[in-house]
Amino acid sequence: MDLRIFLEQVPDDDVTWAQMLLSGLEWTLAVAFFAWIVAFVLGSLVGIMRTTDKRWLVRLGGAYVELFRNIPLLVQFFLWYYVVPDLVPGLKSWVITLDPTWHQFGTAVVCLAFFTSSRIAEQVRSGIQSLPRGQRNAGYALGLTQMQTYRYVLLPMAYRIIIPPLTSELMNLIKNTAVAYSIGLVELFFRTREMGEATFRYFEAFGAATVIYIVIAMTANRVMAFIERRVAVPGYIAGGK
Amino acid sequence: MIELNDVSKWYGAFQVLTDCTTSVAKGDVVVVCGPSGSGKSTLIKTVNGLEPFQKGSITVDGIAVNDPKTNLSKLRARIGMVFQNFELFPHLSIRQNLTIAQVKVLGRSEEEAAERGLKYLDRVGLIAQKDKFPGQLSGGQQQRVAIARALSMDPIAMLFDEPTSALDPEMINEVLDVMVGLAQDGMTMMVVTHEMGFAKKVANRVIFMDKGLIVEDCTKESFFGTPRSERACDFLAKIIH
Amino acid sequence: MGDLDFEVIGRTLPYLWTGLQYTLKLTLTAAVGGVIFGTLLAMARLSSIKPLAMLAAAYVNLMRSIPLLLVIFWFYFLVPVILQTITGAERPVQLGADRSAYITFIMFEAAFFCEIMRAGIQSIPKGQVNAGFALGFTYWQSMKLIILPQAFRNMLPILLTQTIVLFQDVSLVSLLNVTDFVGAAVKIAQRDSRVLEMYLFVAVVYFLLSFSLSTAVKQLQKRIAIIR
């Protein structure tokens, strides 16, 4: 194993392989960042919808979750990249004008956002449903409206409860960015493969990628653990002062 | 003040309340008792609209509870409710628990809400706990805070749903003492409870329910002296030992 | 929308069916192998032999921290080398991607099944273990006769749900040019220029299969709940 390969120049370019991999990492993190924000908002909305007493909202949310849960992520990527532009009038002609990388980036964000949002929706739903029924009643009894009760009583506790599974989802999202390689996005996994094929030093290339993914995972874990400690409610379960 | 007329409620095909008719005048302290499953908790929850009902009518201070035009949130702000499981909001401090509904529902300023809330907190003897969190207090303390929280809304009447049933025996009296104080100050109260000692001390009327029906509805003296129904006699014999 | 021709699906059904068969075979093998290996991993994690527990934990955490695609590629390159050292051959033993995938998925899924079985084992009350010891069982006996049967039954719905996830994850092998269900559809799409029809078909089939399976699991969960 020879680590100097990372300092060698990429053919036809004046960057090193190390810089190539890092640029891939940038794309990975960018996709994860934007996808997470959209997924969190969308997922929360759908999850909350599923806990109201309006049956049609519950059903609609259920259909949304089932749709994105039962199709493999790879197939969803293909659908968003190859099929949706053909089905939505006007979309294809706009997409053609884009730089391919932005098309791929946008597709990756949209695809991962919807995919992850359906899983976040289920966690938000189960977080809210795990609260005692009396909490909702207590909010109503004080005169809070349904929206106020969600905002001030249910959601603050529900989100604290689901921080561990949300952490898992965040880590899944980061790992799933690698599937964007299938539509050609130059994220970390793409660059890793590219380096392997160009230099035949697969061990070093994949080794580097493995280390980088592990570091990202550990960082995400630490950040969420920190958040969990900061928002812990004193006296509730084992957390807090 | 509170009028119930022929109130009936079904859960699917199962009837839980049958033609319940009674009234609570200003300053009345009405105790509702009966065996498990008699519908007493359900009945008290229909008064502030937490449980919908299919037949009959309920008016509070002249306002119909099941009228679709009624602003339930405003109505509930005028009735205080205390729950069996306290239902303080765990993520808010005691002070915040007391002020949140005053601010969000009644539109009071934070200062005014804090002043009022802390006044009632002092009245229940817990002013020293104002910055603690519910998880750090004992059951009896939490329930007293819950009473203060309901009182902070300056309600015209207070509903109690088995307020001492979830408490360890040594804490029951601290809560009952607060309730006795309230009654003696002239608060209109409707209390679902098994604590017959409390009923004997401050109630002026007792309602006995069995299987969704109001079986007895009479003054305290006649209930404890000469109840008319056999069921009530049985019940009293079992619980007064 | 252009001219959609769904006839292409009818014409290529046999080829698609071969692909689906591969997907199902790989799923089943990885599920069974993964549960067995995963259970062993779980016992290792819970064992009092510190190095063993740490090794198992490290393995599980590694598998759960890196993308499945990376794991697939690692095994694709490593397995031939490992076989070379085991069999003493001159060069790495070339295994097609389709065959190394079996090993990959058993090893990968084992990490997830390990966590599920670990939760299952830990949820069995200590009293059960003690009762077994009091009767004279050895550790392996109480595991085999008392703990594992109960843990497995309790965790069955979650194990099945994980298998459905596995079923979908298998589609990634198509990126190594393996002819699984997705791979077969992609090849037809490229050859006959029928991208829309093929991808929609694949999505619909996956949806129907996964949805029916997860509905069946939910029914199973209800029945188990009643029995308990």
XYZ file of C-alpha atoms in Angstrom:
710
model
C 0.000 0.000 0.000
C 1.476 3.286 -1.094
C -0.159 6.437 0.146
C 1.788 8.704 -2.186
C -0.752 7.942 -4.896
C -2.957 10.567 -3.335
C -0.427 13.223 -4.151
C -0.170 12.251 -7.795
C -1.766 14.330 -10.456
C -4.978 13.267 -12.060
C -4.491 12.624 -15.780
C -5.659 15.558 -17.943
C -5.967 17.849 -14.988
C -3.800 19.701 -12.527
C -5.324 18.468 -9.313
C -4.135 15.577 -7.206
C -6.204 12.518 -6.430
C -6.529 13.726 -2.880
C -8.108 16.924 -4.127
C -10.378 14.946 -6.443
C -11.669 12.868 -3.562
C -12.182 15.964 -1.471
C -14.151 17.606 -4.234
C -16.287 14.478 -4.312
C -16.747 14.826 -0.570
C -17.951 18.393 -1.064
C -20.664 17.228 -3.412
C -21.618 14.448 -0.987
C -22.003 16.888 1.872
C -23.856 19.419 -0.278
C -26.415 16.861 -1.390
C -26.861 15.584 2.161
C -27.256 19.088 3.546
C -29.975 20.263 1.189
C -31.757 16.940 1.050
C -31.868 16.776 4.859
C -33.444 20.212 5.203
C -36.168 19.485 2.673
C -36.706 15.971 4.007
C -37.038 17.257 7.564
C -39.645 19.856 6.659
C -41.627 17.583 4.342
C -41.342 14.613 6.670
C -42.524 16.637 9.656
C -45.541 17.883 7.729
C -46.534 14.405 6.608
C -45.858 12.937 10.038
C -48.025 15.555 11.725
C -50.730 15.016 9.114
C -50.808 11.369 10.085
C -51.587 12.212 13.717
C -54.570 14.490 13.188
C -58.110 13.218 13.474
C -58.944 13.884 9.822
C -59.054 10.484 8.144
C -58.315 11.769 4.655
C -55.144 13.469 5.849
C -54.030 10.294 7.578
C -54.686 8.263 4.445
C -52.960 10.761 2.159
C -49.898 10.767 4.392
C -50.005 6.979 4.480
C -50.018 6.747 0.689
C -47.090 9.169 0.518
C -45.069 7.082 2.963
C -45.870 3.774 1.230
C -44.978 5.161 -2.175
C -41.436 6.140 -1.224
C -40.896 3.194 1.094
C -41.611 0.395 -1.333
C -39.495 1.352 -4.307
C -35.711 0.840 -4.124
C -33.706 4.036 -3.882
C -31.801 3.206 -7.056
C -35.051 2.880 -9.007
C -36.259 6.164 -7.529
C -33.078 7.822 -8.750
C -33.690 6.478 -12.260
C -37.311 7.622 -12.167
C -36.438 11.168 -11.149
C -33.552 11.418 -13.609
C -34.910 9.672 -16.712
C -38.674 9.404 -16.368
C -40.003 12.493 -14.581
C -38.584 15.001 -17.093
C -40.430 13.145 -19.836
C -43.694 13.029 -17.928
C -43.861 16.641 -16.742
C -44.564 19.007 -19.627
C -41.884 21.601 -20.088
C -39.543 20.023 -17.573
C -37.435 18.172 -20.117
C -36.759 21.241 -22.229
C -35.592 23.134 -19.144
C -33.470 20.293 -17.845
C -31.616 20.013 -21.152
C -30.404 23.589 -20.777
C -28.759 22.788 -17.441
C -25.156 21.852 -16.934
C -25.274 18.058 -16.462
C -23.713 18.267 -13.023
C -26.433 20.632 -11.787
C -29.093 18.407 -13.267
C -27.584 15.463 -11.419
C -27.178 17.440 -8.224
C -30.760 18.712 -8.321
C -32.084 15.225 -9.048
C -30.053 13.756 -6.208
C -31.341 16.347 -3.738
C -34.959 15.924 -4.824
C -34.783 12.136 -4.858
C -33.083 11.800 -1.486
C -35.322 14.476 0.011
C -38.516 12.626 -0.868
C -37.071 9.221 0.042
C -35.805 10.351 3.430
C -38.890 12.446 4.167
C -41.122 9.389 4.115
C -38.971 7.770 6.794
C -38.814 10.932 8.876
C -42.593 11.157 8.600
C -42.941 7.766 10.239
C -40.611 8.752 13.053
C -42.360 12.052 13.702
C -45.665 10.207 13.726
C -44.480 7.597 16.194
C -42.877 10.279 18.365
C -46.146 12.187 18.625
C -48.146 9.011 19.190
C -45.842 7.908 21.980
C -46.843 10.910 24.066
C -49.590 10.281 26.616
C -53.029 11.135 25.284
C -53.470 13.400 28.287
C -50.875 15.872 27.042
C -53.044 16.755 24.058
C -56.104 16.969 26.285
C -54.291 19.165 28.771
C -53.369 21.559 25.984
C -56.944 21.686 24.718
C -58.338 22.020 28.248
C -56.302 25.169 28.733
C -57.887 26.592 25.614
C -54.988 26.076 23.204
C -56.110 25.461 19.617
C -55.020 22.324 17.787
C -52.211 24.168 16.063
C -51.043 25.735 19.324
C -51.171 22.377 21.058
C -48.947 20.826 18.376
C -46.551 23.755 18.421
C -46.155 24.269 22.176
C -47.014 20.914 23.737
C -46.670 17.926 21.385
C -43.896 18.732 18.938
C -41.288 19.967 21.447
C -41.454 16.650 23.275
C -41.919 14.486 20.164
C -38.806 15.858 18.495
C -36.713 15.289 21.624
C -37.932 11.713 21.812
C -37.028 10.908 18.214
C -33.511 12.343 18.183
C -31.922 8.831 18.192
C -33.889 7.471 15.212
C -33.445 10.813 13.431
C -29.710 10.405 13.887
C -29.963 7.042 12.149
C -31.865 8.639 9.312
C -29.231 11.332 8.904
C -26.526 8.675 8.719
C -28.579 6.724 6.192
C -28.977 9.847 4.108
C -25.237 10.432 4.021
C -24.632 6.837 2.981
C -27.375 7.005 0.369
C -25.707 9.917 -1.397
C -23.379 7.291 -2.850
C -26.267 5.956 -4.949
C -26.227 9.256 -6.844
C -23.188 7.761 -8.542
C -25.681 5.842 -10.676
C -26.809 9.029 -12.413
C -23.278 10.308 -12.775
C -23.041 12.815 -9.951
C -19.378 13.399 -9.101
C -19.757 12.774 -5.386
C -17.264 10.885 -3.221
C -18.107 7.362 -4.334
C -17.930 8.335 -8.005
C -14.496 9.872 -7.510
C -13.338 6.854 -5.543
C -14.279 4.535 -8.335
C -12.744 6.842 -10.883
C -9.460 6.853 -8.985
C -9.504 3.081 -8.684
C -10.065 2.593 -12.365
C -7.447 5.128 -13.425
C -4.662 4.082 -11.070
C -5.588 0.449 -10.323
C -4.884 1.300 -6.697
C -8.305 0.165 -5.569
C -7.187 -0.629 -2.063
C -5.923 2.894 -1.379
C -8.883 4.536 -3.079
C -11.559 2.516 -1.325
C -9.591 2.660 1.886
C -9.617 6.444 1.796
C -13.323 6.528 1.013
C -14.033 4.141 3.881
C -12.121 6.300 6.334
C -13.873 9.443 5.115
C -17.351 7.904 5.394
C -16.555 6.618 8.878
C -15.373 10.049 9.956
C -18.542 11.680 8.585
C -20.690 9.100 10.357
C -18.916 9.617 13.665
C -19.172 13.386 13.332
C -22.883 13.244 12.582
C -23.322 10.967 15.568
C -21.445 13.313 17.885
C -23.360 16.347 16.675
C -26.719 14.672 17.291
C -25.604 13.423 20.700
C -24.590 16.951 21.578
C -27.959 18.284 20.437
C -29.697 15.586 22.447
C -27.853 16.605 25.584
C -28.475 20.293 25.045
C -32.233 19.943 24.650
C -32.712 17.271 27.296
C -35.523 18.013 29.711
C -34.441 17.958 33.369
C -35.999 15.128 35.267
C -37.453 13.421 32.189
C -36.421 9.766 31.874
C -32.728 9.541 32.616
C -31.655 12.640 30.754
C -31.156 16.135 32.095
C -29.822 17.478 35.372
C -73.624 27.527 35.410
C -73.206 24.053 33.897
C -76.254 22.300 32.481
C -76.340 18.799 31.046
C -79.496 17.672 29.276
C -80.067 14.100 28.098
C -76.437 13.668 27.169
C -75.761 10.346 25.437
C -72.523 9.104 23.923
C -71.589 6.043 21.929
C -68.173 4.569 21.080
C -69.202 2.838 17.877
C -72.082 0.616 18.895
C -71.275 0.697 22.595
C -73.225 3.287 24.612
C -71.087 4.843 27.336
C -73.422 7.611 28.502
C -77.194 7.370 28.595
C -79.500 10.372 28.965
C -77.416 12.120 31.569
C -79.147 15.182 32.966
C -77.880 17.324 35.781
C -76.811 20.842 36.586
C -74.130 22.555 38.593
C -74.981 25.967 39.990
C -72.494 28.676 40.842
C -70.615 27.816 43.978
C -71.737 24.178 43.920
C -69.236 21.487 44.713
C -70.465 18.334 42.997
C -68.736 15.003 43.503
C -69.230 12.356 40.801
C -68.548 8.808 41.939
C -69.202 5.277 40.812
C -67.511 2.000 39.913
C -64.940 1.676 37.114
C -66.457 1.920 33.706
C -69.461 3.859 34.927
C -68.672 6.701 32.539
C -67.848 9.320 35.139
C -64.532 10.368 33.512
C -66.192 10.445 30.114
C -69.009 12.575 31.467
C -66.740 15.198 32.927
C -64.738 15.361 29.707
C -67.883 16.149 27.707
C -68.380 19.309 29.727
C -65.411 21.069 28.126
C -65.729 19.324 24.813
C -62.738 17.033 25.144
C -65.096 14.149 24.470
C -67.722 14.719 21.810
C -71.247 13.405 22.391
C -73.908 12.413 19.929
C -77.152 13.274 21.725
C -78.312 15.903 24.166
C -76.905 19.282 25.050
C -74.477 20.861 27.457
C -74.296 24.568 28.220
C -71.632 26.297 30.222
C -72.518 29.797 31.392
C -75.137 29.878 28.658
C -72.828 28.743 25.848
C -73.660 25.466 24.093
C -70.688 23.104 24.050
C -71.719 21.128 20.979
C -72.793 24.071 18.855
C -70.442 24.091 15.842
C -70.345 27.873 16.006
C -69.002 27.877 19.538
C -65.359 28.861 19.891
C -64.285 25.814 21.892
C -60.854 27.216 22.606
C -62.292 30.328 24.250
C -64.829 28.271 26.158
C -62.188 25.900 27.484
C -60.118 28.841 28.644
C -62.946 29.697 31.035
C -63.159 26.206 32.539
C -60.228 24.757 34.414
C -59.438 21.045 34.235
C -57.170 18.923 36.394
C -56.192 15.460 35.123
C -55.504 12.172 36.841
C -51.967 12.069 35.452
C -51.294 15.761 36.163
C -50.272 16.356 32.535
C -47.831 19.138 33.204
C -45.785 19.878 30.093
C -42.431 18.194 30.810
C -40.312 20.356 28.545
C -41.434 23.614 30.190
C -40.422 24.887 33.593
C -43.066 25.251 36.280
C -43.255 28.982 35.633
C -43.626 28.386 31.896
C -46.321 25.772 32.499
C -48.260 28.392 34.428
C -47.874 31.180 31.889
C -48.049 29.520 28.492
C -51.830 29.356 28.158
C -52.327 32.757 29.729
C -50.088 34.275 27.084
C -51.140 32.228 24.062
C -54.867 31.984 24.731
C -55.784 34.961 26.910
C -53.245 37.289 25.352
C -51.794 38.453 28.639
C -48.279 39.848 28.718
C -45.478 37.652 30.031
C -45.125 39.807 33.142
C -48.809 39.768 33.985
C -49.012 36.023 33.342
C -45.983 35.341 35.506
C -47.351 37.475 38.324
C -50.710 35.710 38.282
C -49.247 32.257 37.839
C -46.789 32.685 40.684
C -49.529 34.031 42.938
C -51.466 30.773 42.492
C -48.267 28.751 42.783
C -47.720 30.362 46.143
C -51.298 29.629 47.109
C -50.729 25.908 46.567
C -47.516 26.203 48.585
C -44.952 25.610 45.860
C -43.512 29.020 45.066
C -40.000 27.702 45.741
C -40.260 25.297 42.765
C -40.987 27.920 40.157
C -37.849 27.317 38.107
C -37.816 23.554 38.364
C -39.137 21.158 35.764
C -42.080 18.776 36.237
C -39.790 15.726 36.138
C -38.039 17.010 39.241
C -41.181 17.210 41.364
C -43.110 14.532 43.211
C -46.577 13.462 42.086
C -48.340 15.455 44.746
C -46.315 18.547 43.898
C -47.026 18.137 40.182
C -50.746 17.870 40.804
C -50.738 21.007 42.940
C -48.915 22.835 40.151
C -51.529 21.512 37.727
C -54.237 23.025 39.909
C -52.368 26.342 39.980
C -52.004 26.174 36.200
C -55.750 25.775 35.774
C -56.467 28.531 38.302
C -54.145 30.967 36.509
C -56.688 31.143 33.704
C -59.213 32.590 36.205
C -61.839 30.007 35.355
C -65.512 30.251 36.282
C -65.542 26.565 37.183
C -63.052 23.763 37.797
C -63.328 20.157 36.626
C -61.310 17.440 38.362
C -60.887 13.995 36.769
C -59.761 11.623 39.542
C -57.105 14.061 40.736
C -55.690 11.814 43.448
C -56.004 8.377 41.854
C -52.435 8.368 40.517
C -50.859 9.539 43.765
C -49.058 7.617 46.447
C -51.180 7.560 49.634
C -48.995 9.972 51.577
C -49.426 12.674 48.935
C -53.197 12.516 48.584
C -53.903 14.830 51.471
C -51.717 17.696 50.261
C -53.786 17.808 47.075
C -57.136 17.350 48.808
C -56.268 20.195 51.173
C -55.795 22.528 48.204
C -59.120 21.408 46.780
C -60.894 21.923 50.078
C -59.453 25.434 50.216
C -60.773 26.149 46.746
C -64.237 24.908 47.632
C -64.330 26.976 50.774
C -63.413 30.034 48.712
C -66.562 29.519 46.660
C -65.180 27.950 43.453
C -67.722 26.025 41.373
C -66.316 22.504 41.204
C -67.182 19.186 39.575
C -64.985 16.429 40.930
C -64.738 12.807 39.813
C -63.195 10.960 42.733
C -63.223 7.965 45.051
C -62.280 10.095 48.032
C -65.496 10.031 50.010
C -63.881 11.885 52.891
C -63.478 14.877 50.617
C -67.105 14.544 49.516
C -68.334 14.476 53.064
C -66.268 17.518 53.972
C -66.939 20.044 51.214
C -69.319 18.674 48.599
C -72.878 19.893 48.640
C -74.098 17.362 46.061
C -73.159 13.830 45.075
C -73.832 12.175 41.720
C -73.540 8.413 41.567
C -73.124 6.815 38.162
C -73.309 3.209 37.063
C -72.964 1.835 33.532
C -73.342 5.231 31.882
C -76.434 6.258 33.824
C -76.839 8.818 36.572
C -78.356 6.677 39.287
C -78.281 9.115 42.193
C -78.158 12.896 42.119
C -78.865 14.312 45.516
C -77.513 16.342 48.368
C -74.540 15.004 50.262
C -76.585 14.410 53.346
C -79.179 12.260 51.653
C -76.542 10.353 49.679
C -74.563 9.358 52.719
C -77.642 9.022 54.879
C -80.295 7.252 52.862
C -79.390 6.556 49.253
C -82.390 5.344 47.279
C -80.780 2.878 44.942
C -79.367 -0.504 45.803
C -76.331 0.044 43.606
C -75.374 3.150 45.536
C -75.796 1.334 48.809
C -73.525 -1.489 47.587
C -70.920 0.959 46.386
C -70.899 2.932 49.633
C -70.667 -0.232 51.673
C -67.636 -1.342 49.683
C -65.672 1.848 49.821
C -66.379 3.151 53.292
C -64.585 0.806 55.644
C -45.236 12.048 -23.818
C -44.018 10.464 -27.012
C -44.932 7.026 -28.079
C -45.082 4.628 -25.153
C -44.824 1.007 -26.021
C -45.587 -1.226 -23.095
C -45.552 -4.226 -25.393
C -41.832 -4.385 -24.851
C -42.516 -5.696 -21.368
C -44.540 -8.579 -22.735
C -41.824 -9.451 -25.208
C -39.018 -9.436 -22.685
C -40.851 -11.012 -19.754
C -38.718 -14.176 -19.697
C -35.528 -12.150 -19.436
C -37.023 -9.945 -16.735
C -38.148 -13.030 -14.886
C -34.565 -14.375 -14.833
C -33.479 -11.092 -13.340
C -36.215 -11.216 -10.715
C -35.276 -14.781 -9.858
C -31.711 -13.714 -9.173
C -32.976 -10.899 -6.956
C -35.214 -13.257 -4.996
C -32.538 -15.913 -4.619
C -29.994 -13.398 -3.408
C -32.527 -11.891 -0.982
C -33.467 -15.222 0.524
C -29.894 -16.459 0.841
C -28.736 -13.222 2.392
C -31.706 -13.203 4.778
C -31.149 -16.722 6.057
C -27.366 -16.460 6.098
C -27.537 -12.984 7.570
C -29.801 -14.045 10.431
C -27.598 -16.986 11.321
C -24.389 -15.014 11.191
C -26.095 -12.017 12.762
C -27.304 -14.074 15.705
C -23.756 -15.317 16.271
C -22.530 -11.728 16.095
C -25.180 -10.695 18.621
C -24.084 -13.379 21.024
C -20.487 -12.263 20.515
C -21.429 -8.676 21.303
C -23.196 -9.761 24.466
C -20.493 -12.136 25.575
C -18.252 -11.441 28.525
C -15.091 -12.120 26.507
C -14.092 -8.487 26.039
C -11.964 -8.778 22.854
C -14.704 -10.788 21.159
C -17.381 -8.291 22.109
C -15.269 -5.395 20.906
C -14.444 -7.076 17.620
C -18.084 -7.831 16.937
C -19.091 -4.283 17.822
C -16.397 -2.843 15.568
C -17.554 -5.021 12.691
C -21.186 -4.049 13.141
C -20.394 -0.348 13.455
C -18.208 -0.466 10.365
C -20.916 -2.086 8.241
C -23.429 0.457 9.454
C -21.227 3.501 8.834
C -20.279 3.049 5.193
C -22.494 3.000 2.111
C -23.660 -0.403 0.884
C -22.167 0.428 -2.527
C -18.750 0.717 -0.929
C -19.235 -2.629 0.846
C -20.259 -4.259 -2.432
C -17.158 -2.996 -4.182
C -14.887 -3.967 -1.268
C -16.109 -7.550 -1.316
C -15.945 -7.630 -5.094
C -12.198 -6.937 -4.839
C -11.386 -8.594 -1.544
C -13.151 -11.939 -1.856
C -10.970 -13.136 -4.783
C -7.848 -12.184 -2.795
C -9.080 -13.933 0.348
C -9.944 -17.044 -1.632
C -6.474 -16.920 -3.143
C -4.839 -16.970 0.282
C -7.185 -19.681 1.529
C -6.768 -21.989 -1.433
C -3.143 -21.095 -2.093
C -3.835 -20.297 -5.732
C -1.404 -18.286 -7.825
C -3.697 -15.429 -8.643
C -6.830 -14.021 -7.042
C -9.706 -16.411 -7.585
C -11.999 -14.626 -9.975
C -15.557 -14.703 -8.780
C -18.140 -12.970 -10.861
C -19.842 -9.975 -9.313
C -23.029 -11.987 -9.226
C -21.410 -14.653 -7.030
C -19.427 -12.392 -4.744
C -22.691 -10.550 -4.123
C -23.953 -13.516 -2.112
C -21.069 -13.242 0.306
C -21.342 -9.459 0.365
C -24.983 -9.380 1.325
C -24.759 -12.133 3.918
C -21.905 -10.303 5.620
C -23.548 -6.889 5.308
C -27.016 -7.840 6.454
C -25.539 -9.813 9.339
C -24.627 -6.490 10.950
C -28.239 -5.314 10.870
C -29.700 -8.642 11.907
C -27.171 -8.642 14.738
C -28.604 -5.448 16.184
C -32.147 -6.771 15.857
C -31.326 -10.089 17.525
C -29.304 -8.328 20.193
C -32.335 -6.249 21.112
C -34.427 -9.399 21.061
C -32.061 -11.319 23.321
C -31.769 -8.430 25.749
C -35.514 -8.114 26.000
C -35.881 -11.612 27.419
C -36.180 -11.236 31.209
C -33.122 -12.260 33.222
C -35.373 -14.656 35.088
C -35.533 -16.909 32.055
C -31.759 -17.302 31.944
C -31.648 -17.933 35.672
C -34.359 -20.544 35.433
C -32.347 -22.335 32.786
C -29.179 -22.303 34.871
C -31.113 -23.447 37.925
C -32.221 -26.469 35.928
C -28.599 -27.217 35.100
C -28.411 -25.949 31.527
C -25.093 -24.763 30.169
C -24.832 -21.363 28.524
C -25.196 -22.812 25.027
C -28.141 -24.920 26.075
C -30.083 -22.053 27.578
C -29.340 -19.978 24.520
C -30.443 -22.648 22.137
C -33.463 -23.938 24.031
C -34.777 -20.931 25.935
C -33.467 -17.543 24.849
C -33.015 -17.720 21.098
C -36.381 -19.330 20.291
C -38.173 -16.604 22.241
C -36.018 -13.793 20.899
C -36.480 -14.983 17.356
C -40.250 -15.202 17.693
C -40.495 -11.759 19.259
C -38.307 -10.157 16.643
C -39.788 -11.952 13.636
C -41.758 -8.959 12.317
C -38.695 -6.706 12.518
C -36.515 -9.372 10.899
C -39.025 -9.634 8.073
C -39.164 -5.873 7.658
C -35.380 -5.815 7.415
C -35.628 -8.532 4.756
C -37.926 -6.313 2.717
C -35.324 -3.550 2.983
C -32.698 -6.087 1.883
C -34.895 -7.046 -1.075
C -34.738 -3.434 -2.243
C -31.042 -2.966 -1.448
C -30.141 -5.894 -3.699
C -30.948 -3.669 -6.680
C -27.563 -1.966 -6.213
C -25.770 -4.978 -7.720
C -27.096 -3.835 -11.084
C -24.447 -1.102 -10.926
C -21.815 -3.842 -11.122
C -23.435 -5.096 -14.287
C -25.134 -7.993 -12.562
C -28.372 -9.114 -14.143
C -30.762 -8.790 -11.274
C -34.286 -7.473 -11.844
C -33.173 -3.859 -12.240
C -30.127 -4.903 -14.234
C -32.290 -6.843 -16.667
C -34.653 -3.912 -17.082
C -31.776 -1.462 -17.624
C -30.264 -3.681 -20.315
C -33.571 -3.882 -22.174
C -34.155 -0.154 -21.738
C -30.813 0.632 -23.305
C -31.071 -1.933 -26.081
C -34.625 -1.112 -27.138
C -34.668 2.580 -26.156
C -37.634 2.011 -23.878
C -36.375 3.763 -20.770
C -39.720 5.095 -19.524
C -41.643 1.868 -19.881
C -38.994 -0.326 -18.290
C -38.260 1.889 -15.299
C -41.946 2.433 -14.586
C -42.523 -1.307 -14.832
C -39.690 -2.024 -12.411
C -41.023 0.583 -9.976
C -44.535 -0.849 -10.108
C -43.398 -4.434 -9.610
C -41.194 -3.507 -6.669
C -43.983 -1.455 -5.166
C -46.527 -4.267 -5.446
C -44.164 -6.878 -4.045
C -42.830 -4.757 -1.174
C -46.223 -3.379 -0.253
C -47.873 -6.807 -0.150
C -45.009 -8.226 1.881
C -45.082 -5.399 4.401
C -48.874 -5.651 4.684
C -48.452 -9.371 5.363
C -45.889 -8.561 8.054
C -48.308 -6.115 9.691
C -50.968 -8.847 9.800
C -48.432 -11.179 11.342
C -47.623 -8.582 13.963
C -51.283 -8.273 14.897
C -51.599 -12.011 15.347
C -48.479 -12.250 17.452
C -49.729 -9.397 19.623
C -52.972 -11.221 20.287
C -51.205 -14.427 21.209
C -48.990 -12.624 23.682
